[in-house]
CSV table of C-alpha atoms and ligand atoms in Angstrom, one decimal:
chain,number,residue,atom,x,y,z
A,1,THR,CA,126.9,194.0,25.2
A,2,THR,CA,124.6,191.2,26.6
A,3,SER,CA,126.2,187.8,27.7
A,4,PRO,CA,124.3,184.6,26.8
A,5,SER,CA,123.1,183.9,30.3
A,6,ARG,CA,121.7,187.4,30.6
A,7,GLN,CA,120.0,187.0,27.4
A,8,TRP,CA,118.6,183.6,28.4
A,9,LEU,CA,117.5,185.2,31.9
A,10,SER,CA,115.7,187.9,30.1
A,11,SER,CA,114.1,185.5,27.9
A,12,ALA,CA,113.2,183.4,30.9
A,13,GLN,CA,111.6,186.3,32.6
A,14,ARG,CA,109.7,187.3,29.5
A,15,LEU,CA,108.3,183.8,29.1
A,16,SER,CA,107.4,183.3,32.7
A,17,LEU,CA,105.7,186.8,32.6
A,18,LEU,CA,103.7,185.7,29.5
A,19,LEU,CA,102.7,182.2,31.1
A,20,LEU,CA,101.7,183.9,34.4
A,21,VAL,CA,99.2,186.2,32.3
A,22,LEU,CA,97.8,183.1,30.5
A,23,GLN,CA,97.7,181.1,33.7
A,24,ASN,CA,96.0,183.8,35.7
A,25,SER,CA,93.2,184.7,33.0
A,26,ALA,CA,92.3,181.0,32.7
A,27,LEU,CA,92.6,180.3,36.7
A,28,VAL,CA,90.2,182.8,37.6
A,29,MET,CA,87.5,182.0,35.0
A,30,VAL,CA,87.8,178.3,35.9
A,31,MET,CA,87.9,178.5,39.5
A,32,HIS,CA,85.0,181.0,39.5
A,33,HIS,CA,83.2,178.4,37.5
A,34,SER,CA,84.2,175.6,39.8
A,35,ARG,CA,82.8,177.5,42.8
A,36,ASN,CA,79.6,178.7,41.3
A,37,SER,CA,78.3,176.5,38.7
A,38,PRO,CA,75.2,174.5,39.9
A,39,THR,CA,76.3,170.9,41.1
A,40,GLY,CA,72.9,169.4,40.8
A,41,SER,CA,72.5,166.3,43.4
A,42,GLN,CA,76.3,166.4,44.0
A,43,PRO,CA,77.7,168.0,47.0
A,44,ARG,CA,80.1,171.1,46.2
A,45,TYR,CA,83.9,170.1,46.5
A,46,LEU,CA,85.6,171.5,49.7
A,47,THR,CA,88.2,174.0,49.2
A,48,SER,CA,90.3,172.7,52.1
A,49,THR,CA,90.9,169.6,49.9
A,50,ALA,CA,92.0,171.5,46.9
A,51,VAL,CA,94.2,173.6,48.8
A,52,LEU,CA,96.0,170.2,49.9
A,53,VAL,CA,96.0,168.4,46.5
A,54,VAL,CA,97.3,171.7,44.9
A,55,GLU,CA,100.2,171.5,47.5
A,56,LEU,CA,100.6,167.7,46.6
A,57,VAL,CA,100.7,168.4,42.8
A,58,LYS,CA,103.4,171.0,43.3
A,59,LEU,CA,105.2,169.1,45.6
A,60,SER,CA,105.6,166.2,43.2
A,61,ALA,CA,106.3,168.6,40.2
A,62,SER,CA,109.1,170.5,41.9
A,63,LEU,CA,110.5,167.0,43.2
A,64,LEU,CA,110.6,165.8,39.8
A,65,LEU,CA,112.2,168.9,38.4
A,66,THR,CA,114.8,169.1,41.3
A,67,THR,CA,115.8,165.6,40.5
A,68,TYR,CA,116.1,166.3,37.0
A,69,ASP,CA,118.4,169.2,37.7
A,70,THR,CA,120.6,167.0,40.0
A,71,ILE,CA,120.7,164.4,37.4
A,72,THR,CA,122.0,166.7,35.0
A,73,SER,CA,124.4,168.3,36.9
A,74,HIS,CA,125.8,164.9,38.3
A,75,PRO,CA,125.6,163.0,35.1
A,76,SER,CA,127.9,160.2,36.0
A,77,SER,CA,126.5,159.5,39.4
A,78,SER,CA,124.9,156.5,40.6
A,79,PRO,CA,121.2,156.4,41.6
A,80,SER,CA,122.3,156.3,45.2
A,81,LYS,CA,124.5,159.0,45.1
A,82,ILE,CA,121.8,161.2,43.0
A,83,ALA,CA,119.3,160.4,46.2
A,84,GLN,CA,121.9,161.4,48.6
A,85,HIS,CA,122.6,164.8,46.6
A,86,LEU,CA,118.8,165.1,46.5
A,87,TYR,CA,118.5,164.6,50.5
A,88,HIS,CA,121.3,167.0,51.4
A,89,SER,CA,120.2,169.8,49.0
A,90,ILE,CA,116.4,169.6,50.2
A,91,LEU,CA,117.1,169.2,54.1
A,92,THR,CA,119.3,172.0,54.8
A,93,PRO,CA,119.8,173.7,58.1
A,94,ASP,CA,118.0,176.7,57.1
A,95,SER,CA,115.1,174.7,55.6
A,96,TRP,CA,112.9,175.5,58.2
A,97,LYS,CA,112.9,179.3,57.3
A,98,LEU,CA,110.1,178.2,54.6
A,99,ILE,CA,107.7,177.2,57.4
A,100,VAL,CA,106.3,180.9,57.8
A,101,PRO,CA,106.0,181.6,54.0
A,102,ALA,CA,104.2,177.7,53.5
A,103,ALA,CA,101.9,178.7,56.5
A,104,LEU,CA,101.1,182.2,55.1
A,105,TYR,CA,100.6,180.7,51.4
A,106,THR,CA,98.2,178.0,52.5
A,107,LEU,CA,95.9,180.7,54.5
A,108,GLN,CA,96.3,182.8,51.2
A,109,ASN,CA,95.1,180.0,49.0
A,110,SER,CA,92.2,179.3,51.3
A,111,LEU,CA,91.2,182.9,51.3
A,112,VAL,CA,91.5,183.0,47.8
A,113,TYR,CA,88.8,180.3,47.4
A,114,THR,CA,86.5,181.9,50.1
A,115,ALA,CA,87.0,185.1,48.1
A,116,ILE,CA,86.2,183.8,44.8
A,117,SER,CA,83.1,181.7,46.3
A,118,ASN,CA,81.6,185.2,47.4
A,119,LEU,CA,82.6,187.5,44.6
A,120,GLY,CA,82.0,188.1,41.0
A,121,ALA,CA,85.0,187.1,38.9
A,122,VAL,CA,85.7,190.6,37.8
A,123,THR,CA,85.3,192.1,41.4
A,124,PHE,CA,87.7,189.5,42.5
A,125,GLN,CA,90.4,190.0,39.7
A,126,VAL,CA,90.1,193.7,40.2
A,127,THR,CA,90.1,193.8,43.9
A,128,TYR,CA,93.0,191.4,44.3
A,129,GLN,CA,95.1,194.0,42.4
A,130,LEU,CA,95.7,195.5,45.9
A,131,LYS,CA,98.5,192.7,46.3
A,132,ILE,CA,100.3,195.3,44.0
A,133,LEU,CA,100.0,197.9,46.8
A,134,THR,CA,100.9,195.6,49.5
A,135,THR,CA,103.8,194.1,47.5
A,136,VAL,CA,105.4,197.5,47.2
A,137,LEU,CA,104.9,198.7,50.8
A,138,PHE,CA,106.4,195.3,52.0
A,139,SER,CA,109.4,195.7,49.2
A,140,ILE,CA,109.8,199.0,50.9
A,141,ILE,CA,109.6,198.0,54.4
A,142,LEU,CA,111.6,194.5,54.3
A,143,LEU,CA,113.8,195.2,51.3
A,144,GLY,CA,114.6,198.8,51.5
A,145,ARG,CA,113.5,199.5,48.1
A,146,THR,CA,112.4,203.1,47.1
A,147,ILE,CA,109.9,204.0,44.5
A,148,SER,CA,109.6,207.1,42.7
A,149,VAL,CA,106.7,209.6,42.6
A,150,ARG,CA,105.4,208.4,39.4
A,151,GLN,CA,105.0,205.2,40.8
A,152,TRP,CA,103.4,206.5,44.0
A,153,LEU,CA,101.0,208.0,41.8
A,154,GLY,CA,100.2,204.9,39.8
A,155,LEU,CA,99.6,202.9,43.6
A,156,ILE,CA,97.1,205.8,44.3
A,157,LEU,CA,95.1,205.4,40.8
A,158,LEU,CA,95.1,201.4,41.3
A,159,THR,CA,93.9,201.9,45.0
A,160,PHE,CA,91.3,204.2,43.7
A,161,GLY,CA,90.2,201.6,40.9
A,162,VAL,CA,89.5,199.2,43.4
A,163,ALA,CA,87.5,201.4,45.6
A,164,LEU,CA,85.7,202.5,42.8
A,165,VAL,CA,84.7,198.6,42.0
A,166,GLN,CA,83.6,198.5,45.6
A,167,LEU,CA,81.5,201.4,45.8
A,168,SER,CA,79.6,200.8,42.7
A,169,PRO,CA,76.0,200.4,43.3
A,170,ALA,CA,74.3,197.0,42.9
A,171,SER,CA,71.0,196.1,41.6
A,172,THR,CA,70.5,192.6,40.8
A,173,PRO,CA,70.5,189.6,43.5
A,174,ASP,CA,73.1,187.3,42.8
A,175,VAL,CA,76.6,187.5,41.9
A,176,ALA,CA,76.9,184.2,39.7
A,177,ALA,CA,73.7,185.0,37.8
A,178,ALA,CA,74.9,188.3,36.6
A,179,ASN,CA,78.5,187.5,36.1
A,180,SER,CA,78.3,186.1,32.3
A,181,TRP,CA,81.5,185.1,31.9
A,182,THR,CA,81.1,182.3,34.0
A,183,GLU,CA,77.5,181.7,32.9
A,184,LYS,CA,78.8,181.4,29.2
A,185,ILE,CA,81.6,178.8,30.6
A,186,THR,CA,78.9,176.9,32.5
A,187,SER,CA,76.8,176.6,29.4
A,188,LEU,CA,79.5,174.8,27.7
A,189,PHE,CA,79.4,172.1,30.4
A,190,THR,CA,75.6,172.0,31.1
A,191,SER,CA,73.0,171.4,28.6
A,192,ALA,CA,70.2,173.3,30.0
A,193,SER,CA,70.9,176.9,31.8
A,194,GLN,CA,69.7,177.1,35.1
A,195,PRO,CA,70.0,179.6,37.7
A,196,PRO,CA,72.9,178.8,40.0
A,197,ALA,CA,71.4,178.1,43.7
A,198,ILE,CA,74.5,179.2,45.5
A,199,HIS,CA,74.5,182.2,47.8
A,200,HIS,CA,77.1,185.0,48.2
A,201,ASN,CA,78.3,186.9,51.1
A,202,ALA,CA,79.8,189.9,49.4
A,203,LEU,CA,81.3,191.3,52.7
A,204,LYS,CA,82.9,188.0,53.5
A,205,GLY,CA,84.4,187.6,50.0
A,206,LEU,CA,85.7,191.2,50.3
A,207,ALA,CA,87.5,190.6,53.5
A,208,ALA,CA,88.9,187.4,52.3
A,209,VAL,CA,90.3,189.0,49.3
A,210,VAL,CA,91.8,192.1,51.1
A,211,GLY,CA,93.4,189.5,53.6
A,212,ALA,CA,94.7,187.6,50.8
A,213,SER,CA,96.2,190.7,49.2
A,214,LEU,CA,97.8,191.5,52.5
A,215,ILE,CA,99.4,188.2,52.8
A,216,SER,CA,100.4,187.9,49.4
A,217,GLY,CA,102.4,191.1,49.5
A,218,LEU,CA,104.3,190.0,52.6
A,219,THR,CA,104.7,186.5,51.6
A,220,CYS,CA,106.1,187.0,48.3
A,221,VAL,CA,108.4,189.7,49.5
A,222,TYR,CA,109.6,187.5,52.1
A,223,PHE,CA,110.0,184.6,49.7
A,224,GLU,CA,111.8,186.9,47.5
A,225,LYS,CA,114.3,187.8,49.9
A,226,LEU,CA,115.0,184.3,51.1
A,227,LEU,CA,115.6,183.2,47.6
A,228,LYS,CA,117.8,185.7,46.3
A,229,ASP,CA,119.8,186.0,49.7
A,230,SER,CA,120.7,182.4,50.3
A,231,LEU,CA,121.1,180.7,47.1
A,232,GLY,CA,120.9,183.1,44.3
A,233,SER,CA,118.5,182.9,41.3
A,234,THR,CA,119.6,179.5,40.0
A,235,SER,CA,116.9,177.0,38.5
A,236,SER,CA,117.9,174.3,40.9
A,237,SER,CA,117.5,176.5,43.9
A,238,ILE,CA,113.9,177.6,42.8
A,239,TRP,CA,112.9,173.9,42.7
A,240,ILE,CA,114.6,172.9,46.1
A,241,LYS,CA,112.8,176.0,47.8
A,242,ASN,CA,109.5,174.7,46.2
A,243,VAL,CA,110.0,171.1,47.3
A,244,GLN,CA,110.5,172.7,50.7
A,245,LEU,CA,107.8,175.2,50.4
A,246,SER,CA,105.3,172.8,49.6
A,247,PHE,CA,106.4,170.2,52.1
A,248,PHE,CA,105.6,172.7,54.9
A,249,SER,CA,102.3,173.8,53.3
A,250,ILE,CA,101.0,170.3,53.4
A,251,PHE,CA,101.0,170.3,57.2
A,252,PRO,CA,98.7,173.3,57.8
A,253,ALA,CA,96.6,172.3,54.9
A,254,LEU,CA,96.0,168.8,56.0
A,255,PHE,CA,96.0,169.3,59.9
A,256,ILE,CA,94.2,172.6,60.1
A,257,GLY,CA,91.9,172.8,56.9
A,258,VAL,CA,91.2,169.3,56.0
A,259,ILE,CA,91.2,167.6,59.5
A,260,TRP,CA,90.3,170.5,61.9
A,261,TYR,CA,88.0,172.7,59.7
A,262,ASP,CA,86.4,170.3,57.5
A,263,GLY,CA,86.9,167.0,59.1
A,264,ALA,CA,83.0,166.7,59.8
A,265,ASN,CA,81.8,168.0,56.4
A,266,ILE,CA,84.3,165.5,54.6
A,267,SER,CA,82.8,162.4,56.5
A,268,GLN,CA,78.9,163.9,55.9
A,269,ASN,CA,79.7,164.8,52.3
A,270,GLY,CA,80.7,161.4,51.1
A,271,GLY,CA,84.5,161.7,51.3
A,272,PHE,CA,87.8,163.7,50.3
A,273,PHE,CA,86.9,163.8,46.6
A,274,ALA,CA,83.2,164.6,46.9
A,275,GLY,CA,82.1,166.9,44.2
A,276,TYR,CA,85.4,166.7,42.1
A,277,ASN,CA,85.0,166.8,38.6
A,278,ALA,CA,86.8,168.0,35.3
A,279,VAL,CA,86.5,171.6,36.2
A,280,VAL,CA,87.8,171.0,39.8
A,281,TRP,CA,90.7,169.2,38.6
A,282,SER,CA,91.4,171.8,35.9
A,283,THR,CA,91.5,174.6,38.9
A,284,ILE,CA,93.8,172.4,40.7
A,285,CYS,CA,96.1,172.0,37.7
A,286,LEU,CA,96.1,175.5,36.7
A,287,GLN,CA,96.7,176.6,40.5
A,288,ALA,CA,99.6,174.2,40.9
A,289,LEU,CA,101.1,175.4,37.6
A,290,GLY,CA,100.6,179.0,38.6
A,291,GLY,CA,102.7,178.6,41.8
A,292,LEU,CA,105.4,177.3,39.9
A,293,ILE,CA,105.2,180.0,37.3
A,294,VAL,CA,104.9,182.5,40.2
A,295,ALA,CA,108.2,180.8,41.6
A,296,VAL,CA,110.2,181.5,38.3
A,297,CYS,CA,109.0,185.0,38.3
A,298,ILE,CA,109.9,185.9,41.8
A,299,ALA,CA,113.5,184.3,41.0
A,300,TYR,CA,113.9,185.8,37.6
A,301,ALA,CA,112.1,189.1,37.5
A,302,ASP,CA,110.6,190.3,41.0
A,303,ASN,CA,107.3,190.5,42.9
A,304,VAL,CA,106.1,193.9,41.4
A,305,VAL,CA,106.9,192.9,38.1
A,306,LYS,CA,105.0,189.6,38.4
A,307,ASN,CA,102.1,191.3,39.7
A,308,PHE,CA,101.8,193.8,37.1
A,309,ALA,CA,101.9,190.9,34.8
A,310,ALA,CA,99.1,189.1,36.6
A,311,SER,CA,96.9,192.4,36.2
A,312,LEU,CA,97.3,192.1,32.8
A,313,SER,CA,95.2,189.1,32.9
A,314,ILE,CA,92.1,190.9,33.4
A,315,VAL,CA,92.7,192.4,30.1
A,316,VAL,CA,93.5,189.2,28.4
A,317,SER,CA,90.4,187.5,30.4
A,318,TYR,CA,88.1,190.0,28.6
A,319,ALA,CA,89.7,189.6,25.2
A,320,GLY,CA,89.4,185.7,25.8
A,321,THR,CA,85.8,186.2,26.5
A,322,ALA,CA,85.3,188.2,23.6
A,323,VAL,CA,87.3,185.7,21.4
A,324,VAL,CA,85.4,182.4,22.9
A,325,PHE,CA,82.1,183.9,23.2
A,326,GLY,CA,82.0,186.4,20.0
A,327,GLU,CA,81.4,189.3,22.1
A,328,ARG,CA,82.5,192.9,22.0
A,329,MET,CA,83.5,194.6,25.0
A,330,THR,CA,82.8,198.3,25.8
A,331,LEU,CA,84.7,200.2,28.3
A,332,HIS,CA,81.8,201.2,30.0
A,333,ARG,CA,82.3,200.7,33.8
A,334,ALA,CA,84.1,197.4,32.9
A,335,GLY,CA,85.8,197.0,36.2
A,336,ASN,CA,82.4,195.9,38.0
A,337,TYR,CA,80.4,194.4,35.5
A,338,GLY,CA,79.9,191.1,33.7
A,339,CYS,CA,78.9,191.2,30.0
A,340,SER,CA,76.1,189.4,28.1
A,341,ARG,CA,75.1,189.2,24.4
A,342,ARG,CA,71.9,190.5,23.3
A,343,GLY,CA,70.8,190.5,19.9
A,344,GLY,CA,73.7,188.8,17.5
A,345,ARG,CA,77.4,190.1,18.5
A,346,ASN,CA,76.3,193.3,20.5
A,347,LEU,CA,77.6,193.3,23.8
A,348,VAL,CA,75.5,194.8,26.3
A,349,VAL,CA,77.1,195.6,29.6
A,350,GLN,CA,75.3,194.5,32.7
A,351,LYS,CA,75.6,195.3,36.4
A,352,SER,CA,77.2,192.9,38.5
A,353,THR,CA,75.8,192.5,42.2
A,354,VAL,CA,78.9,191.9,44.2
A,355,ASP,CA,78.4,194.7,46.5
A,356,SER,CA,74.8,193.8,47.8
A,357,ALA,CA,74.8,194.3,51.6
A,358,SER,CA,71.7,192.1,51.6
A,359,ARG,CA,73.4,188.8,50.6
A,360,ASP,CA,74.2,187.6,54.0
A,361,VAL,CA,74.0,184.0,53.6
A,362,ALA,CA,77.6,182.5,53.5
A,363,ALA,CA,78.8,180.6,50.3
A,364,ASP,CA,81.6,178.8,51.7
B,401,C5P,O1,98.9,186.2,44.2
B,401,C5P,P1,100.4,185.6,44.3
B,401,C5P,O2,101.3,185.9,43.5
B,401,C5P,O3,100.7,186.1,45.9
B,401,C5P,O4,100.2,184.0,44.5
B,401,C5P,C1,101.2,183.3,45.0
B,401,C5P,C2,100.9,181.8,44.7
B,401,C5P,O5,101.9,181.3,44.3
B,401,C5P,C3,100.5,181.3,46.1
B,401,C5P,O6,99.3,180.3,45.7
B,401,C5P,C4,101.4,180.2,46.1
B,401,C5P,O7,101.1,179.0,46.9
B,401,C5P,C5,102.1,180.0,45.1
B,401,C5P,N1,103.8,180.1,45.2
B,401,C5P,C6,104.2,178.7,45.0
B,401,C5P,N2,105.5,178.5,45.2
B,401,C5P,C7,106.3,180.0,45.1
B,401,C5P,C8,105.7,181.2,45.6
B,401,C5P,C9,104.3,181.0,45.4
B,401,C5P,O8,103.7,177.8,44.9
B,401,C5P,N3,107.6,179.7,45.3
C-alpha cells in the first residue's frame, strides 16, 4: 500500500516532470528567438545581464516561498520571530557548500546563451541531451550508482544520435534563416519577414553546448547529493537551498559577467537593459521558472529522470510547432532540420545549416 505522503510525492514528481517538459519546450524556442530575431536599430541585449536578472528573479521567488513555508510551519510566531527563523535557516554553517554549484550553474547558463546564439534551436536541443550522458557518468563516479547493460546501450544510442546531428552535411549559409521554427515565431512579432542579419559560429556554439552539458552533469549530481544528504527532500529545504544557490550565483554573474566581461559593452550599448523587450523578459521568466522546476525535480525525482523529461521536450516542441503553425512533421532527418510550410498544410523538411565550418563570425 502507498502512504498518503508517498502518493503526494509521486504526484509532485509527475507534476514537476510535466512542467519541466513544457517549460523546456517553450524556453528553447523563445530564447532562440530572443537571440536570433532582427533587432532593427536596437542593440541586441547582453546575455550577461540576462543571466544576472534570472538569478535575481529566482532569489526573490525562492525567498517568498521560504517565507511562506516558515510562516505556515510557525503560524503563531511574530514577524520578528519569523525573520529570525528565516535568518537562521538560510545562513547555516554549511551554506558555503553552495558556492561551487552556484558558480558552475552561472557558467552553464552563460554557455547556454552562447550555444543558442550560434546554433539552430533543434541542433542545440538535441546536442544538449549529452547532459544525460554526463549526468549518468557523474552519478556513477560521485554517487556510486550502477546502471544496467540496457541503460548503457541507451546512452550509446544517444551519443550516436547527437554525433549524427553534428555530422549531417549543411547547405544553406545561415542558421537562423534555415530554422523556420523561430522564423515562424518571429513573424508573430514582426510585420515584414526580413532575413536576420546575425552571423553564427557553429564551432563556438558546439563547444559551448558540450561545455554546458559537462557542467550540467557535474553540478546537478553534486547538488542532488547536497540536497539529499544534508536536509532530505522537504519542500522547505529545496527553497532554502535555492535562496543560497541564487545568492551565491549573483556574485559571479555580476562581477565576472556583467562588470568584468561586459562592463564596456554595457556603457557603449545604452545601459544594462538595452535591447530588452517582451521576448527577452519572457526568456528570463521562463528560465527562472525552469530553475525552480529543476530544483523540485532533483529533490523529488532524480537527475537522470529529470534529464529524460527534458529530452521529451524535443518531441513536444515539434508537436507544439505543428499545432501552432498548422504543420505536419515527417520523421525524415528531423534531428538537424528546421521545418517549413510549402503549399498549404504540407510540411517540407529543409536542411539546417548549423555545422557549416565556413561561419566563423562570432554571434556572441
Ligand atoms: O539543464 P540543467 O537541468 O542542468 O539546468 C539546470 C538549470 O537549473 C540551471 O539554469 C540552474 O541555474 C537551474 N537550477 C536552479 N536551482 C537548482 C538547480 C538548478 O535554478 N536548485
